Every structure is written in structure tokens, then in C-alpha cells.
PDB file of C-alpha atoms (C1' of nucleotides) in Angstrom:
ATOM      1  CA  UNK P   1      28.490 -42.392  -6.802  1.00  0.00           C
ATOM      2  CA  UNK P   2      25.783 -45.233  -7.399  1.00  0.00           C
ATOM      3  CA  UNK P   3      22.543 -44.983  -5.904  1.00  0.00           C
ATOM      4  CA  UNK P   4      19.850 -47.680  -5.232  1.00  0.00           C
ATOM      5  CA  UNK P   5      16.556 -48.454  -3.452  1.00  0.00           C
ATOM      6  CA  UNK P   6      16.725 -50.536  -0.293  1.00  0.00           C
ATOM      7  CA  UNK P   7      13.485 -51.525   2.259  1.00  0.00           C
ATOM      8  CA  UNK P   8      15.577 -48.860   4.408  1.00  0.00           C
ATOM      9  CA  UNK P   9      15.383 -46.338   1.404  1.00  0.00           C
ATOM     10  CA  UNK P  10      17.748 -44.587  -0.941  1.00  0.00           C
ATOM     11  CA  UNK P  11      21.153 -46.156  -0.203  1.00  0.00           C
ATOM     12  CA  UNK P  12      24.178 -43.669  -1.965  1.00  0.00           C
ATOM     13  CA  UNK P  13      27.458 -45.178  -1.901  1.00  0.00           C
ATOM     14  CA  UNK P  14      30.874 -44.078  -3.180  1.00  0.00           C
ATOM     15  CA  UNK P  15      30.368 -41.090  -1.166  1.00  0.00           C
ATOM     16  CA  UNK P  16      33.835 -39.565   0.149  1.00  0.00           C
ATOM     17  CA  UNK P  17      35.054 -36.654   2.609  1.00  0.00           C
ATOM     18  CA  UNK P  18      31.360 -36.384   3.907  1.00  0.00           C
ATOM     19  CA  UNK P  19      30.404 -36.602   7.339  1.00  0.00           C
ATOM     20  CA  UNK P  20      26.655 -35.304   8.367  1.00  0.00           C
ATOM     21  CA  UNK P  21      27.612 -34.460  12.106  1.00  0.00           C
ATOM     22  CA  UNK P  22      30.343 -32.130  10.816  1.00  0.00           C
ATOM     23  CA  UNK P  23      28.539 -30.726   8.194  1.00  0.00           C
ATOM     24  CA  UNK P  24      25.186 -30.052   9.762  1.00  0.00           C
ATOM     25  CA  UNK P  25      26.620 -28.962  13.149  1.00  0.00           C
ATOM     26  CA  UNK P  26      28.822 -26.656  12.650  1.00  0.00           C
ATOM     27  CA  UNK P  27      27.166 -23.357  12.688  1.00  0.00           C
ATOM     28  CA  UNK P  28      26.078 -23.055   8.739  1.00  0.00           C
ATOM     29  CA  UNK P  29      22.595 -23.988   8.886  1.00  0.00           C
ATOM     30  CA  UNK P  30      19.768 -24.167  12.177  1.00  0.00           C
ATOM     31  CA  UNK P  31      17.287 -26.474  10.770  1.00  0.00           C
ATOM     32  CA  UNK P  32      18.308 -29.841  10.869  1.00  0.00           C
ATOM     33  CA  UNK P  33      17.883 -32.073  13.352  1.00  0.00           C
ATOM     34  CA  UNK P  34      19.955 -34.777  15.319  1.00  0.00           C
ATOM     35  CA  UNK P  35      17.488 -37.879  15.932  1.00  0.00           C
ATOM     36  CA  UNK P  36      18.097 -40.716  18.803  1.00  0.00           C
ATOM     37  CA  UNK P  37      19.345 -42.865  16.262  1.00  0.00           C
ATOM     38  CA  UNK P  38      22.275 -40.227  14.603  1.00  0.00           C
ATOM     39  CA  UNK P  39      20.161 -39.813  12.063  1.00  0.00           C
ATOM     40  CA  UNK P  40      19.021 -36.150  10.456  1.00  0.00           C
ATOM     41  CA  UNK P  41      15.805 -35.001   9.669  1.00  0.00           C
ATOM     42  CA  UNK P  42      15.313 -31.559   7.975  1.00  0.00           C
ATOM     43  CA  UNK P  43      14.399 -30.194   4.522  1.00  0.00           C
ATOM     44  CA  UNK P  44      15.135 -27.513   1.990  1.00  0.00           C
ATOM     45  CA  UNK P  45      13.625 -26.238  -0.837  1.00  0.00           C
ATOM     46  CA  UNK P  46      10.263 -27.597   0.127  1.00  0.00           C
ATOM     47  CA  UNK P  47      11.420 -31.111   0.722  1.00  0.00           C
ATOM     48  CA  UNK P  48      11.661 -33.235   3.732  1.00  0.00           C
ATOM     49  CA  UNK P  49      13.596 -35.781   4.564  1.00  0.00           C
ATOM     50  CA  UNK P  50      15.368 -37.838   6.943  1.00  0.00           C
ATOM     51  CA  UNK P  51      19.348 -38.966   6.580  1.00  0.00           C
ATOM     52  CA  UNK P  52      22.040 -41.322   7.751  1.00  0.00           C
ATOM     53  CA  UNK P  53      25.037 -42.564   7.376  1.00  0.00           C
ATOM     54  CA  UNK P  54      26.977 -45.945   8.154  1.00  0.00           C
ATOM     55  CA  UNK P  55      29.741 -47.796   6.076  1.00  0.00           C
ATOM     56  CA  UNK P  56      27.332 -48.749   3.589  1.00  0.00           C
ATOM     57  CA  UNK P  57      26.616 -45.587   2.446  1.00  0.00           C
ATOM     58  CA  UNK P  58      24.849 -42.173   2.643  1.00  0.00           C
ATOM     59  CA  UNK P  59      20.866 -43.068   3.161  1.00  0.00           C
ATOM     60  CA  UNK P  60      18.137 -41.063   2.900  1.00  0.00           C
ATOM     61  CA  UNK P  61      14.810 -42.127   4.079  1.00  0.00           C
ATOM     62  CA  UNK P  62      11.447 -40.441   2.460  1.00  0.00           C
ATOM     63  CA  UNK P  63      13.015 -39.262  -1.014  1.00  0.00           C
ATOM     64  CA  UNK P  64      12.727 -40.504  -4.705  1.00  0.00           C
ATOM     65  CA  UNK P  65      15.684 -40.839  -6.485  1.00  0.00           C
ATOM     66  CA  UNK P  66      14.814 -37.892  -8.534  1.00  0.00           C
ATOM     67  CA  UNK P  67      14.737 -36.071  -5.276  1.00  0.00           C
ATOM     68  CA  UNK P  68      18.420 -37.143  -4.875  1.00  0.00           C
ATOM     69  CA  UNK P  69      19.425 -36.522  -8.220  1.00  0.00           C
ATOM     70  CA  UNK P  70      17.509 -32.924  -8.597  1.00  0.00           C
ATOM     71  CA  UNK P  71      18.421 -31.467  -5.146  1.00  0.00           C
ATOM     72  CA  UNK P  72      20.194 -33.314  -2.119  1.00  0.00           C
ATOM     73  CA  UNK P  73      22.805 -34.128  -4.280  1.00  0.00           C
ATOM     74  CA  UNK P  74      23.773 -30.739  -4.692  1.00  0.00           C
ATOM     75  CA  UNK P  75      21.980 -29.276  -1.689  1.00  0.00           C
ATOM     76  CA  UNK P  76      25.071 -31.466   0.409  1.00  0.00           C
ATOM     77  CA  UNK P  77      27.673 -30.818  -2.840  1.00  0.00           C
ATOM     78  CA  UNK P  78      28.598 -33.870  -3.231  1.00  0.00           C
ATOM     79  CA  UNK P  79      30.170 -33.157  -6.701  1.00  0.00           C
ATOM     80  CA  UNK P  80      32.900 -30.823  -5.365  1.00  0.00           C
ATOM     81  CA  UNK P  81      36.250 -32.812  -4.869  1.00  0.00           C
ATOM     82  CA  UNK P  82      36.844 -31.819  -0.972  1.00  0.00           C
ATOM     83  CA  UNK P  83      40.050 -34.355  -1.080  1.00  0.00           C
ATOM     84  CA  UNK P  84      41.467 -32.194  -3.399  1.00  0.00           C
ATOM     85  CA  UNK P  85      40.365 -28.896  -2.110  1.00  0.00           C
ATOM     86  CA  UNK P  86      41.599 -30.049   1.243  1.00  0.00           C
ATOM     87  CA  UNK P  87      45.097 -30.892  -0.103  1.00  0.00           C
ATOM     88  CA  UNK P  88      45.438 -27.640  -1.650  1.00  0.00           C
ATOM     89  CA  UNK P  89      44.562 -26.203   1.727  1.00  0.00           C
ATOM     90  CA  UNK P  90      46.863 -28.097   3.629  1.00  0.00           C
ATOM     91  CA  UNK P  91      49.786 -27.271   1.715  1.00  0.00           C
ATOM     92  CA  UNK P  92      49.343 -23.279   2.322  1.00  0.00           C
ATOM     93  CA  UNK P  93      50.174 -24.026   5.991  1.00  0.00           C
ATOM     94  CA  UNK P  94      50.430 -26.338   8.407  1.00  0.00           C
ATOM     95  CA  UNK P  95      48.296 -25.737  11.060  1.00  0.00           C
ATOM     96  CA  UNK P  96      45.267 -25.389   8.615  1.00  0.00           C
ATOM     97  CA  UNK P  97      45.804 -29.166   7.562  1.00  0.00           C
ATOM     98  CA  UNK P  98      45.538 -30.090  10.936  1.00  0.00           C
ATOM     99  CA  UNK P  99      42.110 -28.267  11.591  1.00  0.00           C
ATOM    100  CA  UNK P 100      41.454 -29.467   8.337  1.00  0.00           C
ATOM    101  CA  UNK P 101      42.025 -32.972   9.177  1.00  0.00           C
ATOM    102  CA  UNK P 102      40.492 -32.364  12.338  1.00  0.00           C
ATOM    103  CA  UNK P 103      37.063 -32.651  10.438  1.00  0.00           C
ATOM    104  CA  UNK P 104      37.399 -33.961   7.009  1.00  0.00           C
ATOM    105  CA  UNK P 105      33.596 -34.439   6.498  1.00  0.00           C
ATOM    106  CA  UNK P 106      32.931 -30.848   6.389  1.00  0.00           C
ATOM    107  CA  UNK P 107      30.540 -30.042   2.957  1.00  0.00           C
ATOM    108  CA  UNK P 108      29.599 -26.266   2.204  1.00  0.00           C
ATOM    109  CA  UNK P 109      25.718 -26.345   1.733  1.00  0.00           C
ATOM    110  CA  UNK P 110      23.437 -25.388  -1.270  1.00  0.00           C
ATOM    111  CA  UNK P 111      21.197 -23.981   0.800  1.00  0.00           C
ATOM    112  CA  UNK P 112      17.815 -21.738   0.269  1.00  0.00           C
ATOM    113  CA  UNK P 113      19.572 -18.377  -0.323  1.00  0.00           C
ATOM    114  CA  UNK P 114      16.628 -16.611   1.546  1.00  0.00           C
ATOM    115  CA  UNK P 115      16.378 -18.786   4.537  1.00  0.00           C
ATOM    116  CA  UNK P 116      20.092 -17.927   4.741  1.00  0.00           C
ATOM    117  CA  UNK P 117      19.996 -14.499   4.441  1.00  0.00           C
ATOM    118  CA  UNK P 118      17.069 -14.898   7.256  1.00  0.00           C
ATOM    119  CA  UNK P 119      19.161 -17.293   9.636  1.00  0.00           C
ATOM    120  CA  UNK P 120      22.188 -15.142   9.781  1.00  0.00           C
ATOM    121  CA  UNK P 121      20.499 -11.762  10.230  1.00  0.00           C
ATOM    122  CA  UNK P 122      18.701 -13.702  13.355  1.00  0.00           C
ATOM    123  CA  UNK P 123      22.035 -15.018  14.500  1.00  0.00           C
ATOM    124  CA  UNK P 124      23.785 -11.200  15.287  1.00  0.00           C
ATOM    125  CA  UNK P 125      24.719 -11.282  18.534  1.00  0.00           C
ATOM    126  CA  UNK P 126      22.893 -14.323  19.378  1.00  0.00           C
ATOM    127  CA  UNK P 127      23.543 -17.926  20.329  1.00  0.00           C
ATOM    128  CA  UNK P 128      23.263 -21.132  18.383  1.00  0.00           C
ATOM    129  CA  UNK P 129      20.554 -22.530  20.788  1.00  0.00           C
ATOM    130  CA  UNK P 130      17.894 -19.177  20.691  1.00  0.00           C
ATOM    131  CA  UNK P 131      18.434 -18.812  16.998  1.00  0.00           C
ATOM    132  CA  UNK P 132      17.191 -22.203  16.234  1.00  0.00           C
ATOM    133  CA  UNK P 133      14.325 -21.711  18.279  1.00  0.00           C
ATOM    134  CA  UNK P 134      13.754 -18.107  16.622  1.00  0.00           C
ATOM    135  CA  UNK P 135      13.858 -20.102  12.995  1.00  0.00           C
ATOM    136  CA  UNK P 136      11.444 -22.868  14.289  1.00  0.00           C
ATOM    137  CA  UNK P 137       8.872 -20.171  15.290  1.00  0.00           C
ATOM    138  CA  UNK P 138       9.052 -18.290  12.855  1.00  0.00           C
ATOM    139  CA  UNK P 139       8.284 -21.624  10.357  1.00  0.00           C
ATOM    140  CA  UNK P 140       5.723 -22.551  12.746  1.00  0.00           C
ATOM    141  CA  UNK P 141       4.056 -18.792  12.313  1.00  0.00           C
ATOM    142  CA  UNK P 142       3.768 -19.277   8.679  1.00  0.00           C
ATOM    143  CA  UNK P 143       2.830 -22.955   8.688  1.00  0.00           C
ATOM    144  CA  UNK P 144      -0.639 -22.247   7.259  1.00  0.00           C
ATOM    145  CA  UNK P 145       0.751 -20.345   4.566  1.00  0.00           C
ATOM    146  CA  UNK P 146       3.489 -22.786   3.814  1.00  0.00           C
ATOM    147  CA  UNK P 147       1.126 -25.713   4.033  1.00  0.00           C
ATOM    148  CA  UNK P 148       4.441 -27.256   6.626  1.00  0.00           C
ATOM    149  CA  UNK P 149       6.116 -26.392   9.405  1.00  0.00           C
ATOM    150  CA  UNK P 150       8.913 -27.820   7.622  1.00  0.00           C
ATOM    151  CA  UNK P 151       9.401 -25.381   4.951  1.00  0.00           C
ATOM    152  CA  UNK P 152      10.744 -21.950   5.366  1.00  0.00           C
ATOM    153  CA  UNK P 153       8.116 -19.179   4.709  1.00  0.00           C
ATOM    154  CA  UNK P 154       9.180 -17.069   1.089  1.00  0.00           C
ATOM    155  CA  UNK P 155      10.329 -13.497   1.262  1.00  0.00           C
ATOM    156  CA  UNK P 156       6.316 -12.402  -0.535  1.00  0.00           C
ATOM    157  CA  UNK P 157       4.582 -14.368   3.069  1.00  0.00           C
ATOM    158  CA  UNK P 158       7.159 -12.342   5.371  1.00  0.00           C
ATOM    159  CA  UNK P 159       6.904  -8.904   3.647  1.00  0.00           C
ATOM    160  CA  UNK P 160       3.371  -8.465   3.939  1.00  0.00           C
ATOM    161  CA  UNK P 161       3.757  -8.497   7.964  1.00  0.00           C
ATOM    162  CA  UNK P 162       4.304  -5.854  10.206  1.00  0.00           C
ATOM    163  CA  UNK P 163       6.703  -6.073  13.085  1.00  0.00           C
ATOM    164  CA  UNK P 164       4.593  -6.791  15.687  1.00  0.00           C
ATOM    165  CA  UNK P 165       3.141  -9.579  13.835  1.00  0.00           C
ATOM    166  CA  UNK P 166       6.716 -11.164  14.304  1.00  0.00           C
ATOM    167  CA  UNK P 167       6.211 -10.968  18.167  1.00  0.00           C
ATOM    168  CA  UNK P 168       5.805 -14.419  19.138  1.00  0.00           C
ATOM    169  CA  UNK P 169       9.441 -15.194  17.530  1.00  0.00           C
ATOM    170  CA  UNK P 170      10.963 -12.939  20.289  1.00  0.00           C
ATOM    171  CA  UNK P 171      13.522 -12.023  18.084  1.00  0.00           C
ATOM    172  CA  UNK P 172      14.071  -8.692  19.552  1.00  0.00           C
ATOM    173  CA  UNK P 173      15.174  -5.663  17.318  1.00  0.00           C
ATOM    174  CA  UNK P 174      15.884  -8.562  14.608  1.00  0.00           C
ATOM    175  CA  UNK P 175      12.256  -8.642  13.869  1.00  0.00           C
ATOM    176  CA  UNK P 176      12.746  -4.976  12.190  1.00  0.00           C
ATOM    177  CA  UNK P 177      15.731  -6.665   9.871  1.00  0.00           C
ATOM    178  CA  UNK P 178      13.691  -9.454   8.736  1.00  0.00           C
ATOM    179  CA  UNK P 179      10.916  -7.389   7.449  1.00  0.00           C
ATOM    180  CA  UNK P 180      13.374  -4.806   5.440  1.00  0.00           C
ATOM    181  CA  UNK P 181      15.175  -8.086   4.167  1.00  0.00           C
ATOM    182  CA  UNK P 182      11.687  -9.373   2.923  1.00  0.00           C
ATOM    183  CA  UNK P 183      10.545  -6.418   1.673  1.00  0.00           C
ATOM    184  CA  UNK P 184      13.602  -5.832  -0.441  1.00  0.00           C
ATOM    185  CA  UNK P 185      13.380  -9.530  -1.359  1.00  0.00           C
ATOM    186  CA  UNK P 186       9.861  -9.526  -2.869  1.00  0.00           C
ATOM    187  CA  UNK P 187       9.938  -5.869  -4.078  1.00  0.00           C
ATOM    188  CA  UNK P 188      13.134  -6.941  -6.180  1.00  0.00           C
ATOM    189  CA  UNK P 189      15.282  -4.599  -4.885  1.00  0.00           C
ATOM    190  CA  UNK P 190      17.550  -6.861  -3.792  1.00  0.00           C
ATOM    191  CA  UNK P 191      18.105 -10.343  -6.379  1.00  0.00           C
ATOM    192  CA  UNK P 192      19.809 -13.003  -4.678  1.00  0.00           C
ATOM    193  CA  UNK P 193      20.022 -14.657  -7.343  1.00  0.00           C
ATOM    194  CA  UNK P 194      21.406 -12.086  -9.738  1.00  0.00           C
ATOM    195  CA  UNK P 195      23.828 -11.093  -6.524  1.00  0.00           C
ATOM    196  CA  UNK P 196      25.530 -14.779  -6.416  1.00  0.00           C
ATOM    197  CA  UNK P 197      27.170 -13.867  -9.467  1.00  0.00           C
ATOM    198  CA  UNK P 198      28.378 -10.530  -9.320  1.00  0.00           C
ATOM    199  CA  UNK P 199      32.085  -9.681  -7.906  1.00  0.00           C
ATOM    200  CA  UNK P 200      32.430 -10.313  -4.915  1.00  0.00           C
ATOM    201  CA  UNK P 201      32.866  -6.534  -3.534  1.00  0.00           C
ATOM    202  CA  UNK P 202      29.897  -5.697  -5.573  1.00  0.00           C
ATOM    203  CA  UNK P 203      28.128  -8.717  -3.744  1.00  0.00           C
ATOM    204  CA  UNK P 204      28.887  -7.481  -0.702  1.00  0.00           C
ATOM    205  CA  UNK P 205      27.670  -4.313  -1.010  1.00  0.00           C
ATOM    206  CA  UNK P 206      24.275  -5.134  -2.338  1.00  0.00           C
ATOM    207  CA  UNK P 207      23.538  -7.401   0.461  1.00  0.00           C
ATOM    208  CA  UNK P 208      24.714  -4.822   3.380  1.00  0.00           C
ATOM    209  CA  UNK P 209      22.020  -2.733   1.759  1.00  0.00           C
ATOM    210  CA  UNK P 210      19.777  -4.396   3.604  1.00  0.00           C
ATOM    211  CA  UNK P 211      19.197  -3.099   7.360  1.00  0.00           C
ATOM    212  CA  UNK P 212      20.704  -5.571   9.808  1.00  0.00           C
ATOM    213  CA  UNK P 213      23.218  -6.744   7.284  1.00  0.00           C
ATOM    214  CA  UNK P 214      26.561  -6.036   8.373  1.00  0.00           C
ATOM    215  CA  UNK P 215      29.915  -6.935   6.761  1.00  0.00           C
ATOM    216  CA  UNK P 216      30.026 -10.397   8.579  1.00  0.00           C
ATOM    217  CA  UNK P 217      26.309 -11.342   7.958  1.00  0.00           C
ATOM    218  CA  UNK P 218      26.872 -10.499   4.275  1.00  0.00           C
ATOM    219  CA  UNK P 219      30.005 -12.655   4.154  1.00  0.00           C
ATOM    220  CA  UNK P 220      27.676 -15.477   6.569  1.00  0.00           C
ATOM    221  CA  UNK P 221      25.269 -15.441   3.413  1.00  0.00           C
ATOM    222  CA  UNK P 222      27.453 -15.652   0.408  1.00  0.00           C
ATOM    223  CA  UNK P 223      29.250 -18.435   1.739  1.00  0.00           C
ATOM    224  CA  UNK P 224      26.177 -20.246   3.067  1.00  0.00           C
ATOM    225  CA  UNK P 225      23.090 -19.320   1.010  1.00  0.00           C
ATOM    226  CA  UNK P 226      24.769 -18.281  -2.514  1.00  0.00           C
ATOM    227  CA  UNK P 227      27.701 -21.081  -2.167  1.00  0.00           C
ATOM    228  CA  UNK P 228      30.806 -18.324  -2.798  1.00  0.00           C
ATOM    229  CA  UNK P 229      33.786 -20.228  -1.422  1.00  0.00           C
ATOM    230  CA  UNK P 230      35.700 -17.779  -1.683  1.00  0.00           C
ATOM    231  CA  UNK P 231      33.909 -15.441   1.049  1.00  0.00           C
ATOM    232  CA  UNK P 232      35.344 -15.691   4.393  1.00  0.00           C
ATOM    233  CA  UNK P 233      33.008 -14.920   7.546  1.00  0.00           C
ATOM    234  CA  UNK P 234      34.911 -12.860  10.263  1.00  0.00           C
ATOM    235  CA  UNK P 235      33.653 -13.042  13.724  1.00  0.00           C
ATOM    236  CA  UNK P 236      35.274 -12.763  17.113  1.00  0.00           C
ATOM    237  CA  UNK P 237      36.612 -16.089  17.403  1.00  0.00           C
ATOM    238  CA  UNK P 238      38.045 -15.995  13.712  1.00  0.00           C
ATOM    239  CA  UNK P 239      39.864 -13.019  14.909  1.00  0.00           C
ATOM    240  CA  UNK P 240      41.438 -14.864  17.709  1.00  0.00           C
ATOM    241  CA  UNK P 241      41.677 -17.876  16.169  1.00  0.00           C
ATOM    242  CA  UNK P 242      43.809 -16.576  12.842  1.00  0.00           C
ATOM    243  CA  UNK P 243      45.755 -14.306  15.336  1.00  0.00           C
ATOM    244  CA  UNK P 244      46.877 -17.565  17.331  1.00  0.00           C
ATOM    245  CA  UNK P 245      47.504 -19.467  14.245  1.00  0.00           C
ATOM    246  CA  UNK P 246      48.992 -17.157  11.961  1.00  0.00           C
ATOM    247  CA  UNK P 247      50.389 -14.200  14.392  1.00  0.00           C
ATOM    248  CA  UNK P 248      52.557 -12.714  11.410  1.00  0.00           C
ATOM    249  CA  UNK P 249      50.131 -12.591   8.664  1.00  0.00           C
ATOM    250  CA  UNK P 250      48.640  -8.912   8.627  1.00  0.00           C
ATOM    251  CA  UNK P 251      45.792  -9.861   5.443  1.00  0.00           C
ATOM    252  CA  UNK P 252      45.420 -13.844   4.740  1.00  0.00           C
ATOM    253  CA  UNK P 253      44.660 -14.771   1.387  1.00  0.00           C
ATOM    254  CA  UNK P 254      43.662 -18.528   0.849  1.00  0.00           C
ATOM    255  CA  UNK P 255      42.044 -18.207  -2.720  1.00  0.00           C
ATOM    256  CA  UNK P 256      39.072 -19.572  -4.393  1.00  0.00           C
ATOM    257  CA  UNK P 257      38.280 -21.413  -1.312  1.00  0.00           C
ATOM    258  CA  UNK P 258      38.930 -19.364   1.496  1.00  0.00           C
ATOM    259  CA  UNK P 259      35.049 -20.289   3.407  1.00  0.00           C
ATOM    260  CA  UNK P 260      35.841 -23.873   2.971  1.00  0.00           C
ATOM    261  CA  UNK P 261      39.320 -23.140   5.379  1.00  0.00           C
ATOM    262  CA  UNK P 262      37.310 -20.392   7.434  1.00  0.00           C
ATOM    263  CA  UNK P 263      34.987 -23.839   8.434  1.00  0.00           C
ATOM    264  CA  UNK P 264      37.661 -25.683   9.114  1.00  0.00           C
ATOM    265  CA  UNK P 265      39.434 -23.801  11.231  1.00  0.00           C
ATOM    266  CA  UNK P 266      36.177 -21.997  13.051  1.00  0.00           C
ATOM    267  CA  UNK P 267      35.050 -25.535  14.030  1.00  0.00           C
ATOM    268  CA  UNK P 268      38.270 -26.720  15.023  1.00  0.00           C
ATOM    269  CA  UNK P 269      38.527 -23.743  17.287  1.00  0.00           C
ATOM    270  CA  UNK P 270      35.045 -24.317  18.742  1.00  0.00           C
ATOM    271  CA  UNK P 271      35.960 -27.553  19.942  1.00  0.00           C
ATOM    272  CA  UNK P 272      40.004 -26.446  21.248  1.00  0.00           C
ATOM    273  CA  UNK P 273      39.009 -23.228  23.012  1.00  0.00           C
ATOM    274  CA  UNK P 274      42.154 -23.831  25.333  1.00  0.00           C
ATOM    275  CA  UNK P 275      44.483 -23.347  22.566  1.00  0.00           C
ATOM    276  CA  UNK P 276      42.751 -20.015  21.399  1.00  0.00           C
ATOM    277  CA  UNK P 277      43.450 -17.388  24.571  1.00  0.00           C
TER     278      UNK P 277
ATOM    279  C1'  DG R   1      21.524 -10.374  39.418  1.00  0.00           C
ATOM    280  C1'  DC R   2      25.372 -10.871  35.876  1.00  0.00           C
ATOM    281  C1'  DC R   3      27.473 -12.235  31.602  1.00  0.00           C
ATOM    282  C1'  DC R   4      27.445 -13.557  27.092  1.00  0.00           C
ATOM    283  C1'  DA R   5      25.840 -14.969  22.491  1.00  0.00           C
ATOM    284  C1'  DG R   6      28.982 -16.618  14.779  1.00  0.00           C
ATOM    285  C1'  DG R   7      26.888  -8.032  15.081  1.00  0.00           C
ATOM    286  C1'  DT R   8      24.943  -3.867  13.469  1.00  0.00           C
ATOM    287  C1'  DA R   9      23.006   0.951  13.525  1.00  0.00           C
ATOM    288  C1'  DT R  10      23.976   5.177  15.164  1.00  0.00           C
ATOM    289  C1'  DA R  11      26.346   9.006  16.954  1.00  0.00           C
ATOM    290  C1'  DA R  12      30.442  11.153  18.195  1.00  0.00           C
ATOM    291  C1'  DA R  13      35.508  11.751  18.102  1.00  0.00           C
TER     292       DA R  13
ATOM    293  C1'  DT W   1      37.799   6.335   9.341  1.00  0.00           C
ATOM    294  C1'  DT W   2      37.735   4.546  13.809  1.00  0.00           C
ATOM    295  C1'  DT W   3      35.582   3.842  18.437  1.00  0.00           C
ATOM    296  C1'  DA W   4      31.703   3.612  21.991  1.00  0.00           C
ATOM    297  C1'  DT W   5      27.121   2.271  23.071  1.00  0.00           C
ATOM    298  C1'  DA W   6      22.416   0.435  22.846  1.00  0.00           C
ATOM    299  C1'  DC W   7      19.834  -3.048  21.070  1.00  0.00           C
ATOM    300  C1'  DA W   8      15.723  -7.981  22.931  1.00  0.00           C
ATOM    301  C1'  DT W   9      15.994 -12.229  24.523  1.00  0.00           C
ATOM    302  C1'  DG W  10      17.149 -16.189  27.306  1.00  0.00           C
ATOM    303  C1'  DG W  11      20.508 -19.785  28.928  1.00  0.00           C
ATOM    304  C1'  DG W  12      24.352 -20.686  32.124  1.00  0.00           C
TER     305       DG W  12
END
DNA sequence: GCCCAGGTATAAA
DNA sequence: TTTATACATGGG
């Protein structure tokens, strides 16, 4: 990976097994958005910026190099060998290498752990389009405080609300979740940072302690926000999907990185509903 | 109007 | 432990 400035900005080539369409647009994070041009402008971790990518190389417009090095470089993992992890897949069954060649540029993000935990709870029994708009109100509501509209408000700005504050999201009964996720955020009752590295049942249980958080929303944020690859989201259309593809196994087991197949095959069933009745 | 959306809390069997 | 229902919004 070799990075340099360019009048365009920070040109990264060398980069492998990425693609920004498949990675930012298929159900793991709400926030970014696709420009005119196929470009992507969104931010994390208090930083904005806008990114493309042609045969040249991976380029990000409005970021230092420092910015790179320090946070999109992990923020998209580019350091994890998804070649590899892909082989390894493909080999425990054949119909997983072909959703995982389906979409080969598929990264698991670093991102915020909070805004995670936030996204998902918002994303029960919802649709894609209605929880971005949820997550760009509720960024918009706490803009002052934030200093952007860009930025994600912190679990201290969000616990100090009451629900009806959290009106204008229209969130419905999810505004009640995001306040007892907040307030067991900032009151340290619940440490997502101390939870990304417990066991994995233990994980699971400290983050369904939190009203709204169900076994599938937990799984939703230890994949996405604390970067487990080994958890494995279950919704209705994993159900159907590992029931079409694998009718005889009873209790799959793909290892260490289980969420990285779970991706591969969710989005590859997304976009072949006809072969998933 | 009706159905559904990357579910969960709650009560009842 | 498993199953049924309500839950608020809004887009198709």
C-alpha cells in the first residue's frame, strides 16, 4: 500500500479485494453517501471526508495523510487479507464461494461502536431507507452540540434527553431504546469498549442488557461497531437464505470469520431474491 | 386502505 | 422454553 498527494488528493494504491459500493451499501452502516460522480462522502470518528475509486487507486478527497494513516485505513480494514479469508471461505462450501465471489470488495468496517449500537437498535423492524433518515435527524438534532451535522452525537449529549425531546426523529417506540442505550453508555454501565473483548457469549449478554437490544441487534453490533468476525447476524432472510443453501446443516459453524460469510451471502441474497423462496 | 421493513418486550401457554 | 401480539412510522 503506497500513498501519495495528487491535485485530486490522497491517491492509495496497491489496494486489493476492496470495492466502496459493496462495502458501503450493503446494510452495515447508514451514513455514507453515494454522490453523482460514484464517489462517497461520509465521516467517522469526527472526520469528514469524501472517497473514490478508479484503477489508479483508492482516493480520498479532504484528508491528510495522517488522517489516512491514523483512521481510514483501519476504519475500511484495509490490513486484513480478504483474499485469503475469502479462500478459506470458499473451500467450506461451494455455494458460499460463489456469493463470495459474487462481491469480492466486501470490507467489515471499524466503525464508531456507539453510532453502531445506535443504528441497529433504530433499524428493528425498519427499512434501510427510514433508518437513514432517522440517523440523519437525529445528527441534525444534535448539530449544535456536535459543532457538525456530520458527526454522530456521543452517548453523554443523548442521555441527558428525555424521550420526547427525540420527537422530531419519528423513531417511534425506538426513541425509548436510544435513551436506555445512552444512559447505560455514559453512566458506564455498559463499556463497549471493555465488551469487544470479552467472550463472545459474555458479549452478548452485556449488550442485550440494554432495552431494545435483542439477540440479532447484539450480534448487528459486534460485528459492525466492535469488529468481532466471528459474530453472525440472524435475520429473516439469513434464515431463508442458509435454509436454501445449506438445507441439511441443523447449526453452521464457519469459524473465526463467520460475519465476513454472513455479508457475503446476506448481500448476495438481497440481490437473487428469486433463488431464496 | 394494506403490507412490510436487517426485531424486541411482554404476556401467556 | 416456545409462541403470539403490539409496537411508530412511512414507502410501495
Amino acid at each position: 500500500m503506497n500513498c501519495q498527494q495528487t491535485p485530486g488528493g490522497l491517491l492509495v494504491t496497491g489496494i486489493t479485494d476492496f470495492s466502496l459500493p459493496e462495502t458501503l451499501d450493503c446494510g452495515q452502516c447508514f451514513r455514507w453517501q453515494r454522490l453523482e460522480s460514484g464517489a462517497y462522502r461520509g465521516s467517522a470518528y469526527g472526520k469528514s471526508l469524501t472517497v473514490s475509486m478508479d484503477e489508479k487507486g483508492l482516493l480520498l478527497q479532504g484528508a491528510a495523510e495522517e488522517d489516512f494513516q491514523a483512521l481510514w485505513r483501519s476504519y475500511f480494514d484495509l490490513d486484513l487479507d480478504y483474499n485469503k479469508i475469502r479462500g478459506a471461505l470458499a473451500n467450506k462450501d461451494p455455494i458460499l464461494k460463489e456469493a463470495a465471489a459474487f462481491a469480492p470488495g466486501i470490507r467489515i468496517l471499524n466503525q464508531e461502536p456507539f453510532e453502531t449500537l445506535c443504528s441497529f437498535i433504530i433499524s428493528q423492524n425498519n427499512n434501510i431507507p427510514r433508518i437513514k433518515g432517522i440517523i440523519e435527524r437525529l445528527c441534525l438534532l444534535f448539530e449544535r452540540e456536535t459543532g457538525s451535522a456530520d458527526r454522530f452525537p456521543t452517548a453523554e449529549m443523548l442521555a441527558c434527553r428525555r424521550e420526547e425531546d427525540l420527537a422530531p426523529l419519528r423513531a417511534g417506540w425506538r426513541a425509548a431504546y436510544l435513551l436506555d442505550a445512552a444512559q447505560k453508555v455514559a453512566g458506564g454501565e455498559i463499556d463497549l469498549e471493555r465488551i469487544k473483548a470479552l467472550p463472545m457469549p459474555e458479549a452478548r449478554a452485556e449488550l442485550m442488557r440494554i432495552k431494545g437490544v435483542g439477540p440479532k441487534v447484539a450480534e448487528c453490533v459486534l460485528l459492525y461497531g466492535l469488529h468481532r468476525l466471528e459474530a453472525f447476524p440472524m435475520d429473516v432472510w439469513m434464515k431463508r437464505a442458509m435454509a436454501t443453501l445449506f438445507p441439511e446443516k441443523s447449526v453452521l459453524d464457519f469459524g473465526p470469520y463467520a460475519g465476513i460469510a454472513q455479508q457475503y451471502i446476506f448481500h448476495y441474497s438481497r440481490l437473487h431474491p428469486e433463488l431464496f423462496r
